[in-house]
Short mmCIF file of C-alpha atoms in Angstrom, two decimals:
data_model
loop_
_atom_site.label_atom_id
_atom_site.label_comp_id
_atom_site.label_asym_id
_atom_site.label_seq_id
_atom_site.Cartn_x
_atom_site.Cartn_y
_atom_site.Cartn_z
CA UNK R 1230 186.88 97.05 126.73
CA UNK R 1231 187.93 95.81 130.17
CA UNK R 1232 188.55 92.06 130.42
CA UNK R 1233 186.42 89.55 130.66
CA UNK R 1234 186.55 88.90 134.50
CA UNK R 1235 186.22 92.80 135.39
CA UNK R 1236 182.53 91.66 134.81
CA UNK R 1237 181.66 88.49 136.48
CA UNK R 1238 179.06 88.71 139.04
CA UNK R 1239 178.86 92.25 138.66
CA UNK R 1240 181.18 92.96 141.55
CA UNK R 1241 182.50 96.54 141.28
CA UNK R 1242 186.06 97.43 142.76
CA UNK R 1243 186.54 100.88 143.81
CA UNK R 1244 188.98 103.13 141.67
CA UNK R 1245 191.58 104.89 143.20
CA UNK R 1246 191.84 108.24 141.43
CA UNK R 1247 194.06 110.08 143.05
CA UNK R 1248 197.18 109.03 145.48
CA UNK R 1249 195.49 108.50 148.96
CA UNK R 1250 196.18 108.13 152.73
CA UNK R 1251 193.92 106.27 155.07
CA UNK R 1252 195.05 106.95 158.68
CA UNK R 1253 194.02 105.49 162.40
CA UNK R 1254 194.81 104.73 165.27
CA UNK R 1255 195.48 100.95 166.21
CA UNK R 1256 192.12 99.54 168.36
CA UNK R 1257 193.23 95.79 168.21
CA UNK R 1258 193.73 95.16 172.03
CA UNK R 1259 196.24 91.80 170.77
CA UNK R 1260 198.57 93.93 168.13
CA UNK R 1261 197.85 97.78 169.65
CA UNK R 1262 201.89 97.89 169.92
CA UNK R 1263 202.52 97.64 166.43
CA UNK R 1264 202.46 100.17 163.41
CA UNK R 1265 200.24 98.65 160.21
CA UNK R 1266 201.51 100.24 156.83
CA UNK R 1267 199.95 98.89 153.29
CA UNK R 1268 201.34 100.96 149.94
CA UNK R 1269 199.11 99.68 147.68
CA UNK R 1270 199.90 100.65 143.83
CA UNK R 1271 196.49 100.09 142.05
CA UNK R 1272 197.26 98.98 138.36
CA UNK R 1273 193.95 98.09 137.18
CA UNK R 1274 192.23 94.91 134.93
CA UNK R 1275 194.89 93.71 132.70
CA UNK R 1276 195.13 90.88 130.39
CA UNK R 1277 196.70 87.28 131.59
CA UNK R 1278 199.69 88.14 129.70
CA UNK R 1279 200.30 91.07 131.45
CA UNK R 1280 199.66 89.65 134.66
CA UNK R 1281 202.42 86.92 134.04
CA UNK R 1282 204.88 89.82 134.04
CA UNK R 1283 203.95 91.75 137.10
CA UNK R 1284 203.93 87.93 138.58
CA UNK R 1285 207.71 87.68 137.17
CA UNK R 1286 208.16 91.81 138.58
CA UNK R 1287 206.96 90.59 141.80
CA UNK R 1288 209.34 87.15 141.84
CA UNK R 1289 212.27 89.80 141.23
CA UNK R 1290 211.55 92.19 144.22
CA UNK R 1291 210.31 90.35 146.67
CA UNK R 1292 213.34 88.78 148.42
CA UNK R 1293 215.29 92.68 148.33
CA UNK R 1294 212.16 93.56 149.77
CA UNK R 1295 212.63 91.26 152.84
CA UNK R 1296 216.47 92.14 152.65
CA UNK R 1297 215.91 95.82 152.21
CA UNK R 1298 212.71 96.84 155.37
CA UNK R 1299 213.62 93.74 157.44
CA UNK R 1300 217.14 93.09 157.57
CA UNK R 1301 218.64 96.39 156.82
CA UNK R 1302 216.59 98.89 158.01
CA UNK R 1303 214.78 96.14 160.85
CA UNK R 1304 211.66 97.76 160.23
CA UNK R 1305 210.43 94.62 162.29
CA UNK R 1306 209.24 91.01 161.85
CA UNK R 1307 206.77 91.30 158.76
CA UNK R 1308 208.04 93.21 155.72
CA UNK R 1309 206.68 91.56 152.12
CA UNK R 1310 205.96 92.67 148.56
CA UNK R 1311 202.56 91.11 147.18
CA UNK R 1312 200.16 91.02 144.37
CA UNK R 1313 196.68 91.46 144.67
CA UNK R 1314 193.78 90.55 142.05
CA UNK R 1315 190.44 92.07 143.66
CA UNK R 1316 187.80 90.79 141.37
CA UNK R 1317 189.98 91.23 138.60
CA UNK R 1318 191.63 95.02 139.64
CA UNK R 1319 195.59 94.18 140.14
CA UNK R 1320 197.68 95.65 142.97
CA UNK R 1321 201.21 95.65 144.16
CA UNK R 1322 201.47 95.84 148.05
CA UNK R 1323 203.88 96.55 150.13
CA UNK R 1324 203.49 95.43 153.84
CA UNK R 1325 205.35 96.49 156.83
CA UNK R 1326 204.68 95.41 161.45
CA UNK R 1327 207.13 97.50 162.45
CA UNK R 1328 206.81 97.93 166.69
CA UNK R 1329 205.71 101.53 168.30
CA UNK R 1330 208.90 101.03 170.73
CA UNK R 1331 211.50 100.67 168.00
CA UNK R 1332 210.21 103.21 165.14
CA UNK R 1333 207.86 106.29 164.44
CA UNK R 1334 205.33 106.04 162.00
CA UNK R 1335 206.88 108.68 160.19
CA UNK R 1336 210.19 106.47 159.47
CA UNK R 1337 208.34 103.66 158.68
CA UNK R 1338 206.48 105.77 155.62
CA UNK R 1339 209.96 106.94 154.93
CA UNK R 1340 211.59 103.71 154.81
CA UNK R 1341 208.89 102.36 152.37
CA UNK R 1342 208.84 105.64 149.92
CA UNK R 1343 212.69 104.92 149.84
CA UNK R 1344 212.29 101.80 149.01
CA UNK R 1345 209.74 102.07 146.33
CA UNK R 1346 210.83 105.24 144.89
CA UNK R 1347 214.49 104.96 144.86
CA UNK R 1348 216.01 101.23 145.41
CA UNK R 1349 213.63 99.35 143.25
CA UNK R 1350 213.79 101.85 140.24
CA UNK R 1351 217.52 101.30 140.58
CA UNK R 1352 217.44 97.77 141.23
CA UNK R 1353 215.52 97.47 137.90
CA UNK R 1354 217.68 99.79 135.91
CA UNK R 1355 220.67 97.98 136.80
CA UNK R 1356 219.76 94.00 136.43
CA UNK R 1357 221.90 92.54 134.21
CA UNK R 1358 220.86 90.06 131.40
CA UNK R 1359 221.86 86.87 132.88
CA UNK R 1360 219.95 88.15 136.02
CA UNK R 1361 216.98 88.47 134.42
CA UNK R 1362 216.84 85.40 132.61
CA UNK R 1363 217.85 83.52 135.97
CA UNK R 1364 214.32 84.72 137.28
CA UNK R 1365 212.66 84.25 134.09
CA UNK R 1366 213.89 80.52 134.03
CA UNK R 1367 213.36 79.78 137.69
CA UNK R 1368 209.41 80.84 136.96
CA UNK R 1369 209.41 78.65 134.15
CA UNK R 1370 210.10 75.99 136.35
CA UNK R 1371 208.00 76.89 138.94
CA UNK R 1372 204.84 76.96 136.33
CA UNK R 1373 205.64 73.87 134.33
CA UNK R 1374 206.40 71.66 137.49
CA UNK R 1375 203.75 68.69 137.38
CA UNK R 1376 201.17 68.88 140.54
CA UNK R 1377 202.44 66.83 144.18
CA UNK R 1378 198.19 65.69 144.28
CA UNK R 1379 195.24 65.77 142.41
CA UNK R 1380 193.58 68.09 144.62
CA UNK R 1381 195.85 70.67 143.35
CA UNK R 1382 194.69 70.42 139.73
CA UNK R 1383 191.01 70.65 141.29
CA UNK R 1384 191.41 73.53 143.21
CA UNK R 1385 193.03 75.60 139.84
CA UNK R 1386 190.54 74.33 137.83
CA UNK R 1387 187.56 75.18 139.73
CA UNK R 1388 188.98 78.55 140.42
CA UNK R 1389 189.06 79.14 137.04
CA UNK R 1390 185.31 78.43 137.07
CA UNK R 1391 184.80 80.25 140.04
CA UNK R 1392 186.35 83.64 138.67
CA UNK R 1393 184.91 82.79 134.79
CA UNK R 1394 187.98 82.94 132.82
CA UNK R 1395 187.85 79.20 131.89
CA UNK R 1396 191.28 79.75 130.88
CA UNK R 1397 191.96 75.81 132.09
CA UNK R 1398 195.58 76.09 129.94
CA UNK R 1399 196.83 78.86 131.97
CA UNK R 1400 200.41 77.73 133.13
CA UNK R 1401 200.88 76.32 129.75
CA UNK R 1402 200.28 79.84 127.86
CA UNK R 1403 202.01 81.33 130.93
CA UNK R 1404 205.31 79.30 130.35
CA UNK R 1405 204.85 80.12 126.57
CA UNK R 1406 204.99 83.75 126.80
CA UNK R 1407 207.90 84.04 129.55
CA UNK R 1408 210.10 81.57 127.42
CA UNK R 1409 208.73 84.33 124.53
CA UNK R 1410 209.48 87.28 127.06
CA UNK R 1411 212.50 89.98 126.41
CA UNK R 1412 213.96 91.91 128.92
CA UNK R 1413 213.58 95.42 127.28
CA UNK R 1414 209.42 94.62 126.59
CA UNK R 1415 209.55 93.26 130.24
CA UNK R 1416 211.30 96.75 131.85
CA UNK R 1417 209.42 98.79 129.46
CA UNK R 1418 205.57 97.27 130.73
CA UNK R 1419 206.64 97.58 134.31
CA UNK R 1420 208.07 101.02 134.31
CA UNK R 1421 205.10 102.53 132.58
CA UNK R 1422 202.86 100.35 134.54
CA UNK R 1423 204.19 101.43 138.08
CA UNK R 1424 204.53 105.11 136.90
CA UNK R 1425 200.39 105.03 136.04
CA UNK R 1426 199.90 103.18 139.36
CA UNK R 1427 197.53 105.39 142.07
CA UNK R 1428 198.72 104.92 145.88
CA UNK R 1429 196.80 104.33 148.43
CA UNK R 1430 198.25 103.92 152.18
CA UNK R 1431 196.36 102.21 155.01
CA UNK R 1432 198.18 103.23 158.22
CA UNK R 1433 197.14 102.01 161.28
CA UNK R 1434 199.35 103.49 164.41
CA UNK R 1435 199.86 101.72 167.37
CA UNK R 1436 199.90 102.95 170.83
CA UNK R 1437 202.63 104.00 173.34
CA UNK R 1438 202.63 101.51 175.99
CA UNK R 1439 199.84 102.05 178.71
#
C-alpha cells in the first residue's frame, strides 16, 4: 500500500512511465535569451525513512553539482540539484539557465547526462568512509539544531497538519535513523533507487537575439 500521504485530499500526481522529453521554445519576453533544462528523476511515494536518505543523497551532490555545470563547464548562473515532494511523489531535479549566446541546447543536455550518468555514479562509488560520515554528521546537526523563533516550530508543525502525516517528532526519528544509518544500506537504496527512477526533461529554448 502506498503511504499514508499519497492519499490526502485525493490529489493525484501524474506517473511518469516511460523516460520523457517535453520541448519548446522560450515565449517569456524577460528570460527569451536563456535555455531552461529540468531532469527530473521521478522516484515515487516512499516512506519518511527513505526520504531522510535521498535528503542525505541530495546534501552529498549538491555542492559538485554547482562545482561540476557552473564552475567547470560555466553552463551559466543557475545550476542546482533539488528534491521535490509533489503531494507525496519524490523527485530529484536537476536545474540548469544556461544563455543562448554562450551554449546550444544540445551541450547543455549533454553536460547534464554527463553529469548524472557518469560523475555522480563515480562520485558515489568512490566516497570514502570518513566522507560519508562527515555528511551524515553535518545533517545530524543540521536536524537536531534547536529553532532561532517560535514561528519556526509553527510553521513545521502545521505543515505536518497541512500534508496529514502528523508525524510532529519528525527531526527526532530523522536524527535517529541517520545516527542508525550505514554506508553500504545508504549506497545500496540510492543506487537501486536512481536506477528505477523515470526521466522526464522540460526544455525550454531560448531565442537567438532579435
Amino acid at each position: 500500500n502506498p503511504p499514508k500521504q499519497m492519499l490526502h485530499r485525493g490529489i493525484q500526481t501524474r506517473k511518469v512511465l516511460k523516460n520523457e522529453v517535453i520541448a519548446l521554445k522560450s515565449f517569456n519576453t524577460r528570460s527569451k535569451d536563456n535555455h531552461h533544462v529540468t531532469k527530473y528523476y521521478q522516484i515515487g511515494p516512499m516512506s519518511a525513512e527513505e526520504q531522510n536518505m535521498i535528503d542525505l543523497f541530495m546534501d552529498i551532490i549538491s555542492e559538485s553539482t554547482f562545482n561540476e555545470l557552473r564552475t567547470k563547464r560555466q553552463l551559466g548562473y543557475m545550476a542546482s540539484s533539488s528534491i521535490k515532494n509533489t503531494h507525496g511523489i519524490v523527485g530529484w531535479t536537476i536545474d540548469v539557465k544556461s544563455a543562448v549566446k554562450n551554449h546550444k541546447m544540445s551541450h547543455v543536455l549533454s553536460c547534464i547526462d554527463e553529469y548524472t550518468d557518469k560523475y555522480i555514479p563515480e562520485f558515489l562509488k568512490n566516497l570514502s568512509d570518513e566522507e560519508f560520515d562527515t555528511f551524515r554528521e553535518s545533517s545530524i546537526s543540521g536536524k537536531s539544531a534547536k529553532d532561532n523563533a517560535l514561528k519556526e516550530e509553527v510553521e513545521r508543525n502545521f505543515g505536518e497538519i497541512e500534508c496529514e502525516d502528523f508525524m510532529f517528532d519528525r527531526l527526532q526519528k530523522e536524527v535517529k535513523w541517520l545516527e542508525e544509518l550505514e554506508k553500504p544500506v545508504f549506497m545500496k537504496f540510492i543506487n537501486k533507487t536512481l536506477k528505477k527512477a523515470k526521466v522526464l526533461y522540460v526544455q525550454v529554448e531560448g531565442n537567438e537575439e532579435g
